[in-house]
Short mmCIF file of C-alpha atoms in Angstrom, two decimals:
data_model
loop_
_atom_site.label_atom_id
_atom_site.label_comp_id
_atom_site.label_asym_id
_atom_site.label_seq_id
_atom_site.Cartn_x
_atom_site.Cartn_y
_atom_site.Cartn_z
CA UNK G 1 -5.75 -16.11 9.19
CA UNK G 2 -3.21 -17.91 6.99
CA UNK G 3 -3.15 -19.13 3.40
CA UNK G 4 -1.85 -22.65 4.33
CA UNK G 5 -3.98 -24.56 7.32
CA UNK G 6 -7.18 -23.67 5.40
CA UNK G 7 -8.25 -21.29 9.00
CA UNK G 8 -9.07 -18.35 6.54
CA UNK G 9 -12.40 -20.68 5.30
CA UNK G 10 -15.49 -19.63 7.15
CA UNK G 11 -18.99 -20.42 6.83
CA UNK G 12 -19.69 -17.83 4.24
CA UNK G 13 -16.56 -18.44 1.97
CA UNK G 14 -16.82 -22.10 2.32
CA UNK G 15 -18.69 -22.86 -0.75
CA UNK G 16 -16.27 -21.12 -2.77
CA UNK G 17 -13.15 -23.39 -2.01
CA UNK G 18 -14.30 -26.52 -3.00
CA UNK G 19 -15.72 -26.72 -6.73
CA UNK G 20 -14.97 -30.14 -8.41
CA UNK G 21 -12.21 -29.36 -11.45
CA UNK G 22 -10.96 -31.44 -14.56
CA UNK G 23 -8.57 -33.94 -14.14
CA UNK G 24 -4.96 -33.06 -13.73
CA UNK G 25 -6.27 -29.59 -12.17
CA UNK G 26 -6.62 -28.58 -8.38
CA UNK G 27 -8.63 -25.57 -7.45
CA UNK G 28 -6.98 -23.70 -4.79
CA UNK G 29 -8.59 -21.19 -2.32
CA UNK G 30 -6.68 -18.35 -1.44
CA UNK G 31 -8.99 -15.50 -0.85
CA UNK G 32 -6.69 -13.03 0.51
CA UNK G 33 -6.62 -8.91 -0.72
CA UNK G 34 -5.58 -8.40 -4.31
CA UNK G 35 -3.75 -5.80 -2.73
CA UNK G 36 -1.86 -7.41 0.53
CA UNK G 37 1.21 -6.65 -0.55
CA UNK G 38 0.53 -2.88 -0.58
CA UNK G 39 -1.38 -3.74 2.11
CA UNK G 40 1.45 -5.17 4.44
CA UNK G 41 4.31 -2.60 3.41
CA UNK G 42 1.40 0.19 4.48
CA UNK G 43 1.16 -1.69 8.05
CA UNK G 44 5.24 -1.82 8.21
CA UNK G 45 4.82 2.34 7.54
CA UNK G 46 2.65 2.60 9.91
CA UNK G 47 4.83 1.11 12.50
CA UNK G 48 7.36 3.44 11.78
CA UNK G 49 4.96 6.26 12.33
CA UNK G 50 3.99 4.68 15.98
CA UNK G 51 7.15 3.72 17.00
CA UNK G 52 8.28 7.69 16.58
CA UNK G 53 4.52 8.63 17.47
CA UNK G 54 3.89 10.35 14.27
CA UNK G 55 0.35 10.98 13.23
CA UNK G 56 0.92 10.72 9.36
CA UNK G 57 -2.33 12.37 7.24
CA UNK G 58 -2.75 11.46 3.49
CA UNK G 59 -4.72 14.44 1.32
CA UNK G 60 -6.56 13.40 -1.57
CA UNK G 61 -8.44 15.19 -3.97
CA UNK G 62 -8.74 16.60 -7.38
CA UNK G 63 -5.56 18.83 -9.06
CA UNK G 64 -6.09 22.10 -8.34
CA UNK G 65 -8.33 22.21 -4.87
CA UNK G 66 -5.77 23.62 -3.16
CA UNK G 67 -3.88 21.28 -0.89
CA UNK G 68 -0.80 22.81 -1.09
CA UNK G 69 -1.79 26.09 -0.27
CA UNK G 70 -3.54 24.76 2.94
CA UNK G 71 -0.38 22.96 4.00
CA UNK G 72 1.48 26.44 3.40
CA UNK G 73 -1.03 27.99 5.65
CA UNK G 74 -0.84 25.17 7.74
CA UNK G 75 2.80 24.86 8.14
CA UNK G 76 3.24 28.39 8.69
CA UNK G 77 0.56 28.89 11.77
CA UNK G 78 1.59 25.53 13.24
CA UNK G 79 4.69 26.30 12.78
CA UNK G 80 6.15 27.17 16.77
CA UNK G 81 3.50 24.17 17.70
CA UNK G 82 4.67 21.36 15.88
CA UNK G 83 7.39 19.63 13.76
CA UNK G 84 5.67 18.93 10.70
CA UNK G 85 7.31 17.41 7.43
CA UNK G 86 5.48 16.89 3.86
CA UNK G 87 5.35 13.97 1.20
CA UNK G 88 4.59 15.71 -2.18
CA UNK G 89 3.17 13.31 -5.07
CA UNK G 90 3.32 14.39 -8.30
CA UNK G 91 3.59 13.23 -12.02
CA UNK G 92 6.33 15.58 -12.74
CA UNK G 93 8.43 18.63 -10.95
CA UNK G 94 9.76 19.71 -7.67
CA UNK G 95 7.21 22.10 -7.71
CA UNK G 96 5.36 21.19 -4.57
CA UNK G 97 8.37 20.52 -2.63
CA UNK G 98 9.77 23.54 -3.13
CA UNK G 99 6.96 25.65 -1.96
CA UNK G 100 6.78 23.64 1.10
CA UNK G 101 11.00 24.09 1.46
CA UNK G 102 9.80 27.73 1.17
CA UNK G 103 8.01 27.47 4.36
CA UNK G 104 11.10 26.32 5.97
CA UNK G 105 9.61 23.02 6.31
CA UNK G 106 11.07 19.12 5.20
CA UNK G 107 9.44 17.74 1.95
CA UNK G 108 10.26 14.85 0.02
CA UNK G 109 9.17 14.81 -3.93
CA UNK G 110 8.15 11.59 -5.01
CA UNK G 111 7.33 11.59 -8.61
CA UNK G 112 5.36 9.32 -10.51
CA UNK G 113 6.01 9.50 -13.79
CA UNK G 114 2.81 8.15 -15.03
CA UNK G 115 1.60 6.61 -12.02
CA UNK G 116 -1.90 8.18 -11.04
CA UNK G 117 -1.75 7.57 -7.31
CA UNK G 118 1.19 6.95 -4.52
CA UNK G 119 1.32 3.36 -3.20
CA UNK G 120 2.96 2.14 0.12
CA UNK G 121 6.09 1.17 -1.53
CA UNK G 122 6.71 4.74 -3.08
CA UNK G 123 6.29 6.20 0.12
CA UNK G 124 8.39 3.48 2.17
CA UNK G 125 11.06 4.91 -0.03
CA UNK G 126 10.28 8.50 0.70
CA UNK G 127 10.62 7.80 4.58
CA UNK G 128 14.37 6.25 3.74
CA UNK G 129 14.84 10.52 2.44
CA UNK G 130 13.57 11.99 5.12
CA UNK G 131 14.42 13.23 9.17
CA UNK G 132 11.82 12.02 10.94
CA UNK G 133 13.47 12.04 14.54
CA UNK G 134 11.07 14.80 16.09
CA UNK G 135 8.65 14.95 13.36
CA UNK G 136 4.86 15.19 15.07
CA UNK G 137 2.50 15.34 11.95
CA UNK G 138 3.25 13.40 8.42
CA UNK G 139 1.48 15.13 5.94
CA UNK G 140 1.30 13.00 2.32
CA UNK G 141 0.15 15.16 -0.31
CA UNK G 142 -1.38 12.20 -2.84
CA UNK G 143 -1.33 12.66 -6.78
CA UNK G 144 -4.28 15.00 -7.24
CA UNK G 145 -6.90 12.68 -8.24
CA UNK G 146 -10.45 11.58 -7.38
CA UNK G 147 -10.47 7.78 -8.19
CA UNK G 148 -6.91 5.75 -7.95
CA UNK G 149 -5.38 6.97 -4.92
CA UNK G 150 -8.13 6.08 -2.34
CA UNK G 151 -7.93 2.61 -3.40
CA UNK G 152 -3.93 2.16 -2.09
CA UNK G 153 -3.64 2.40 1.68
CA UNK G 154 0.01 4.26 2.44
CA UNK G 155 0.23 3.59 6.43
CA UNK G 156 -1.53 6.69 6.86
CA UNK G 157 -3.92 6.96 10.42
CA UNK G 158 -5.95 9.39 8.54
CA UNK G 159 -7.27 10.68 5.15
CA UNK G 160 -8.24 13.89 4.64
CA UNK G 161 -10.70 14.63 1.16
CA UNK G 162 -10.81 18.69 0.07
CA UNK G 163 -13.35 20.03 -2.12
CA UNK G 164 -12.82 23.10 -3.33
CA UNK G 165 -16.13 25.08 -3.73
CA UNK G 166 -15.08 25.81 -7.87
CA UNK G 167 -15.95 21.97 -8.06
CA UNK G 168 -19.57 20.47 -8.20
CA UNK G 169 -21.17 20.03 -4.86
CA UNK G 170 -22.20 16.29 -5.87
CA UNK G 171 -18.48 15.46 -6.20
CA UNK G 172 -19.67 13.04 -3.13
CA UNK G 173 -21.95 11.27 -5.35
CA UNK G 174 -19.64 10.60 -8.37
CA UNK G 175 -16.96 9.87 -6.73
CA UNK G 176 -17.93 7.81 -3.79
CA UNK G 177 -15.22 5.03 -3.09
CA UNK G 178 -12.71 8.56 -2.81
CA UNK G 179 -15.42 10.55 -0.35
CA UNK G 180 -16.30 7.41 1.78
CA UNK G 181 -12.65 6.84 2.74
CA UNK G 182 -12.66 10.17 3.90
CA UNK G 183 -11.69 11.04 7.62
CA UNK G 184 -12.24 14.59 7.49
CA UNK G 185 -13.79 16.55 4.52
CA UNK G 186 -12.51 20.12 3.71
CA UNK G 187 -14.57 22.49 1.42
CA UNK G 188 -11.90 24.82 0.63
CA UNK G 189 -11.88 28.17 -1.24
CA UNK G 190 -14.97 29.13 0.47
CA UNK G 191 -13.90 32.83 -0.21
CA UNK G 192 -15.08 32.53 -3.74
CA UNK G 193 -18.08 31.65 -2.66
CA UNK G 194 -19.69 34.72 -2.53
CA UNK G 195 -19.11 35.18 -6.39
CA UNK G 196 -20.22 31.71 -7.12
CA UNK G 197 -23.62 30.88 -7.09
CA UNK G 198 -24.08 27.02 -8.25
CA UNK G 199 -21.92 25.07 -4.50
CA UNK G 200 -24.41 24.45 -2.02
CA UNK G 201 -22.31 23.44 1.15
CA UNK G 202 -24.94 22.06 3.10
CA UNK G 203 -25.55 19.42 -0.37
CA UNK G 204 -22.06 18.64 -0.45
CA UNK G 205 -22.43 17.19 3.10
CA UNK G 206 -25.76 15.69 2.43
CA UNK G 207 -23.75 13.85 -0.32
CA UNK G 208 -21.08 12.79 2.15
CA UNK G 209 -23.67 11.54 4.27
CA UNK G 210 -25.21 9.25 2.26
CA UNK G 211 -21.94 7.88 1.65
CA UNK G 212 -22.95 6.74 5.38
CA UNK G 213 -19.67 8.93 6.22
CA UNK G 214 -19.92 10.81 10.17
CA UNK G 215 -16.83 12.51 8.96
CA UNK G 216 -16.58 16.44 9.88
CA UNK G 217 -16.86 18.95 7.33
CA UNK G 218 -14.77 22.13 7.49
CA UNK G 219 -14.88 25.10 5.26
CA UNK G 220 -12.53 27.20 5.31
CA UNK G 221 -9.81 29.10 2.67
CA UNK G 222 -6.69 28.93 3.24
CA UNK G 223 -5.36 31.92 1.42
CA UNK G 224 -7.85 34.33 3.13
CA UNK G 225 -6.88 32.25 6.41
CA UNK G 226 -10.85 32.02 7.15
CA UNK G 227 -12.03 29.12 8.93
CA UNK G 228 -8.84 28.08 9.32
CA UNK G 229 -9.16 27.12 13.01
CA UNK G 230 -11.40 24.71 13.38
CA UNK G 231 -8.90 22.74 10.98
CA UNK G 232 -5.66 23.58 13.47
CA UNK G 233 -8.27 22.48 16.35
CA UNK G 234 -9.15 18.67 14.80
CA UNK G 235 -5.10 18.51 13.69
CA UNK G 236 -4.18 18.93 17.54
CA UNK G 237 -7.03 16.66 18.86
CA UNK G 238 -6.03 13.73 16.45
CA UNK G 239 -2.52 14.31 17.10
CA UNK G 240 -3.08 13.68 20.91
CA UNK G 241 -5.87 10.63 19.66
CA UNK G 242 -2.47 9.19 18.16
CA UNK G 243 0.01 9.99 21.49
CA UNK G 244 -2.75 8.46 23.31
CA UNK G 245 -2.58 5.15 21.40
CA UNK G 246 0.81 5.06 20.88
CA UNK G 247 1.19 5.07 24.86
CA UNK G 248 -1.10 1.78 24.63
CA UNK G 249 0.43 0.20 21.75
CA UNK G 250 -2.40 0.81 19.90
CA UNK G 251 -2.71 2.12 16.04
CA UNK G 252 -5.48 3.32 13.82
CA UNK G 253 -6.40 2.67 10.08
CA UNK G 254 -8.59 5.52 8.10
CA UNK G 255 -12.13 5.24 8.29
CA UNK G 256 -13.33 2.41 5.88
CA UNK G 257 -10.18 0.31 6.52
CA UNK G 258 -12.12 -0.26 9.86
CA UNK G 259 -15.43 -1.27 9.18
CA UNK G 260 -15.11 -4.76 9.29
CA UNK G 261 -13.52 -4.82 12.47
CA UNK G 262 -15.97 -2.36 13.96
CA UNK G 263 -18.52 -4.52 12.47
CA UNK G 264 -17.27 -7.50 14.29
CA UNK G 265 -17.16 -6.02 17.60
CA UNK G 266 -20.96 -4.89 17.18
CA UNK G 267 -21.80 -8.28 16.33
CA UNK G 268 -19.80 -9.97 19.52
CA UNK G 269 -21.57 -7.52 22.00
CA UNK O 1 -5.84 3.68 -14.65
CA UNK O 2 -4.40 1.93 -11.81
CA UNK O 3 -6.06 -1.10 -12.86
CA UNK O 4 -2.15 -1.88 -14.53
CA UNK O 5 -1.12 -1.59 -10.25
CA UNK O 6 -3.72 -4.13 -9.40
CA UNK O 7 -2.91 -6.77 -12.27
CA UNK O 8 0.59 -6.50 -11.26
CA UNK O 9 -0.62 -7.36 -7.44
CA UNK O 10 -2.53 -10.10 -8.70
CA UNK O 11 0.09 -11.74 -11.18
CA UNK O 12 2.60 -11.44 -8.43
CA UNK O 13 0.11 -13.42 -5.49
CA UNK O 14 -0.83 -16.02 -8.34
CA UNK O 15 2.23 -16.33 -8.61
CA UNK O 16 3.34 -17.03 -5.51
CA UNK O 17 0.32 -19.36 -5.25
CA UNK O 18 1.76 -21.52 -8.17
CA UNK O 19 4.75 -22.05 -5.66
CA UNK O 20 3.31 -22.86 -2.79
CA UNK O 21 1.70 -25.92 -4.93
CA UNK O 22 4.31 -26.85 -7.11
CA UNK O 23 1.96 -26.13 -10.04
CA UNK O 24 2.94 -25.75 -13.35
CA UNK O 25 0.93 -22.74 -14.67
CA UNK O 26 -2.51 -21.12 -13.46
CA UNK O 27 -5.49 -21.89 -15.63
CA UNK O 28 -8.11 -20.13 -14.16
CA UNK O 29 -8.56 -17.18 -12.13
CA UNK O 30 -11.70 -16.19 -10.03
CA UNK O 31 -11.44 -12.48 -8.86
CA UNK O 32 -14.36 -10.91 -6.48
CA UNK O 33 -14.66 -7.38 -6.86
CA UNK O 34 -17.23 -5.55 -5.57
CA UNK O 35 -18.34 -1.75 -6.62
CA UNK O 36 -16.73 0.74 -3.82
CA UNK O 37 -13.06 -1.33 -3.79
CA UNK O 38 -12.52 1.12 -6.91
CA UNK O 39 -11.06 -1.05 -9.45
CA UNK O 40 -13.79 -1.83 -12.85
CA UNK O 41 -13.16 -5.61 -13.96
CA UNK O 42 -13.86 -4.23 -17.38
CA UNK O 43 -10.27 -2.56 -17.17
CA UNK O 44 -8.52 -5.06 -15.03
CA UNK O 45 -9.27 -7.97 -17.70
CA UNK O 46 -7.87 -5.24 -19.99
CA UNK O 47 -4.61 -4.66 -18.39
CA UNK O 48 -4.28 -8.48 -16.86
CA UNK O 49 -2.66 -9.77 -20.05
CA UNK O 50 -0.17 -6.93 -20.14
CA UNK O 51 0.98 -8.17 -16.40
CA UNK O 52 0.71 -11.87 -17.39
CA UNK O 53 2.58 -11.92 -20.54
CA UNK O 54 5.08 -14.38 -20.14
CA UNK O 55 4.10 -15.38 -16.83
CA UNK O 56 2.93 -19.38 -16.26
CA UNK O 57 -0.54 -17.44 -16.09
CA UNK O 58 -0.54 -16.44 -19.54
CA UNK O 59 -2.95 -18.49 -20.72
CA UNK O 60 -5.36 -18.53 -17.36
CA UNK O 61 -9.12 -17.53 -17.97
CA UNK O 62 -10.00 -14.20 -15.77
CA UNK O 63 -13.40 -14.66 -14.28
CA UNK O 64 -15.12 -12.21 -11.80
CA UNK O 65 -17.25 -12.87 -9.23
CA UNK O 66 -19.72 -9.93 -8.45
CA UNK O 67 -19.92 -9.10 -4.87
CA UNK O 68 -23.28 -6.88 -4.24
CA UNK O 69 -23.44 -3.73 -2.31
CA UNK O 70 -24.81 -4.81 1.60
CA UNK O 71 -25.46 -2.68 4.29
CA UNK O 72 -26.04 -2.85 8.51
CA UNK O 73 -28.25 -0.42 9.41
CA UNK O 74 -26.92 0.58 13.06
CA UNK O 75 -30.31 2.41 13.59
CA UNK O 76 -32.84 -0.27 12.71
CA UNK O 77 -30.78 -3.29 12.47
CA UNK O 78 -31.69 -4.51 9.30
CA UNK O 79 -29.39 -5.74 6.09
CA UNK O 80 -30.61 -4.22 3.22
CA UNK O 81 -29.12 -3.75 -0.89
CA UNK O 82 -27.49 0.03 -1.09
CA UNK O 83 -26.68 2.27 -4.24
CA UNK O 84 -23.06 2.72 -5.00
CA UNK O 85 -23.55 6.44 -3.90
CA UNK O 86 -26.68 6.08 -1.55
CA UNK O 87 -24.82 3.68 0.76
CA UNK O 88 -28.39 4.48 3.39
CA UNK O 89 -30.45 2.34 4.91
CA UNK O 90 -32.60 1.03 2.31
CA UNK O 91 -35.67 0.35 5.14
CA UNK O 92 -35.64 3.75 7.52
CA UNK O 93 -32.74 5.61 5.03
CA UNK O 94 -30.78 6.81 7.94
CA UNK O 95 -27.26 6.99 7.17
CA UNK O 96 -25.39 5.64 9.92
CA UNK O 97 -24.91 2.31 8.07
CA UNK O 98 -21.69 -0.37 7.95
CA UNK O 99 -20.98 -1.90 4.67
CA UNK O 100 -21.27 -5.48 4.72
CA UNK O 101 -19.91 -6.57 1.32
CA UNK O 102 -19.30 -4.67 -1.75
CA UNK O 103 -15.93 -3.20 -0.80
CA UNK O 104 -14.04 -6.25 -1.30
CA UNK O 105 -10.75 -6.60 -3.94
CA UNK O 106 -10.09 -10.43 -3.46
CA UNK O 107 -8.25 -13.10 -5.07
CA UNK O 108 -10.99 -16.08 -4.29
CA UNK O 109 -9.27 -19.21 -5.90
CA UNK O 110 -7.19 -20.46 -8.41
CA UNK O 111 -7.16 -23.14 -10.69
CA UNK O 112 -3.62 -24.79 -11.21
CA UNK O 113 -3.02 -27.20 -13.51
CA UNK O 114 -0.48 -29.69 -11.60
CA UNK O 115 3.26 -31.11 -12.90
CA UNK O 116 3.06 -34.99 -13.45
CA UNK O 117 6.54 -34.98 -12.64
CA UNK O 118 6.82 -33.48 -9.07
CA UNK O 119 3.31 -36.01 -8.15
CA UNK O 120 4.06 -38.42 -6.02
CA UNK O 121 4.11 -41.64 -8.57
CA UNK O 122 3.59 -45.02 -7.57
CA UNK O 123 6.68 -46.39 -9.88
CA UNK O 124 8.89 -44.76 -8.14
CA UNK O 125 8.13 -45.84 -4.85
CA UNK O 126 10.27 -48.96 -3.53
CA UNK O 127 7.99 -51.28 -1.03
CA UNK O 128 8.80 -51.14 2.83
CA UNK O 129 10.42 -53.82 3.35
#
């Protein structure tokens, strides 16, 4: 597709280019992503990421459901397995970064300022901060919030979503565009669950579902390190899903980013 | 919020498609959002004048284009209208579903309005001779 030889007209487009205009006007068809600038510094990210084979993760989800207390954890226990190194997001403070830095682990601070979500550009610049000869798993902590940040692809191969079980189980269903994008869904704090009686686990992933997500749920809590391992297990079988494809030349989008294409190859079968 | 991010985006490609055409200024713009890209149009006609001002889009009419929410049902096969949140099958309601349309976040077209002086004008063309 191009914007100039008129290819990116098809069938179902076509009646959209051509509508007859006032004189001294042309109408011009571009349809191309509102967004393709993001878009294409996201796919230049990404080949950074492949060309050191780095499986880079994005986290999303609401302040406060604990992603950077599962990346502690997570640091820490994957911590003679892997090279890991973290992209905090924030509004404001070096907060995040330093508890990662804590771990004894690399993490870059980008903050926002008033900017609710990261885009690719923010965290192009990140990667010109950081060591990432050696690095195995990227993880970008996103701005915690439910509705900007799953609308900006980063370069990321996969997004992670946490729900943390103090949150309503039908965060799913208000908040789909953020829960559909979702590679993986974590319902975190599940230690408090025993003193909370209104999170129904089993209707959080009914919610996911009808998001027509297949994505795994885990539940797990970090800080009482239960459930932990099923989360370590999916990290090391993604992380050899991306060695794999980078020894083909291949790459990988999150979830939705792919429907179209998957689409397509249905249809051609 | 981030509506602000996207009328930036889009000021920035109109832009660019102004160039390409040797245009003087945009006067129309025809957006197609549909529900799950994430953006409301409500908002981003709100914040589009902010990212304009200035611009040789200033004075361009925002219009939106609604694109519906469509689903493939990979179980039964059939194309049917989904819920924003109930993205099932709307004839079996099994889940395992592709989105056809309804996710999209496109600039469709543009209306330019075109400089006299850059046309190709017949009076100031010599003959072949």
């Amino acid at each position: 597709m191009c914007d100039t030889c008129g290819c990116n007209l098809t069938p179902g487009n076509q009646h959209l280019a051509f509508k007859p205009v006032a004189r001294g006007a042309t109408a011009v068809s571009v349809l191309k992503g509102l967004l393709a600038k993001n878009d294409d510094q996201a796919a230049h990210n990404r080949e950074h990421f492949d060309r050191r084979g780095i499986l880079a993760i994005n986290l999303m989800s609401s302040p406060g459901s604990g992603k950077t207390a599962l990346l502690e954890a997570t640091l820490v226990a994957l911590k003679n397995e892997f090279t890991c190194a973290v992209i905090e997001g924030d509004l404001e403070t070096e907060n995040d970064a330093e508890r990662i830095r804590a771990k004894g682990v690399q993490a870059h601070q980008i903050v926002t300022g008033t900017a609710c979500h990261l885009d690719a550009h923010l965290v192009h610049d990140a990667l010109h901060h950081m060591t990432l000869d050696g690095v195995d798993i990227l993880f970008i902590e996103n701005v915690g919030n439910l509705v900007c940040p799953a609308s900006f692809d980063l370069g990321q191969h996969l997004n992670v979503t946490l729900l943390s079980v103090t949150e309503g189980d039908d965060k799913p269903a208000k908040y789909p565009v953020m829960f559909r994008a979702a590679d993986a869904m974590l319902l975190t704090k599940t230690d408090l669950l025993a003193v909370l009686d209104d999170f129904d686990c089993d209707k959080a992933e009914a919610h996911l579902r009808n998001l027509a997500n297949p994505a795994p749920v885990m539940r797990l809590s970090a800080r009482r390190e239960q459930g932990m391992e099923a989360w370590y297990a999916w990290l090391r079988e993604q992380l050899a899903a991306q060695r794999a494809r980078v020894a083909v030349g291949q790459s990988r989008r999150p979830a939705i980013q792919g429907d179209g294409q998957k689409l397509h190859s249905a249809t051609a079968r | 919020m981030h509506e602000l991010s996207v009328a930036q985006a889009l000021v920035e490609q109109v832009d660019a498609v102004i160039d390409q055409h040797n245009a003087a200024q945009a006067s129309l713009i025809r957006v197609r959002i549909g529900p799950l890209a994430g953006v409301v149009p409500e908002l981003l006609a709100t914040a589009f004048p902010l990212a304009a001002a200035g611009s040789r889009m200033e004075h361009a009419q925002l219009e939106f284009t609604h694109a519906p929410i469509q689903v493939h049902c990979q179980t039964c096969g059939l194309d049917t209208e989904a819920a924003m949140n109930r993205l099932v099958c709307g004839a079996c309601g099994d889940w395992h579903t592709q989105i056809l349309s309804g996710d999209e976040l496109l600039l469709e077209s543009v209306e330019l309005e075109t400089v006299p002086t850059l046309a190709p004008s017949p009076y100031f063309l010599t003959p072949n001779s």
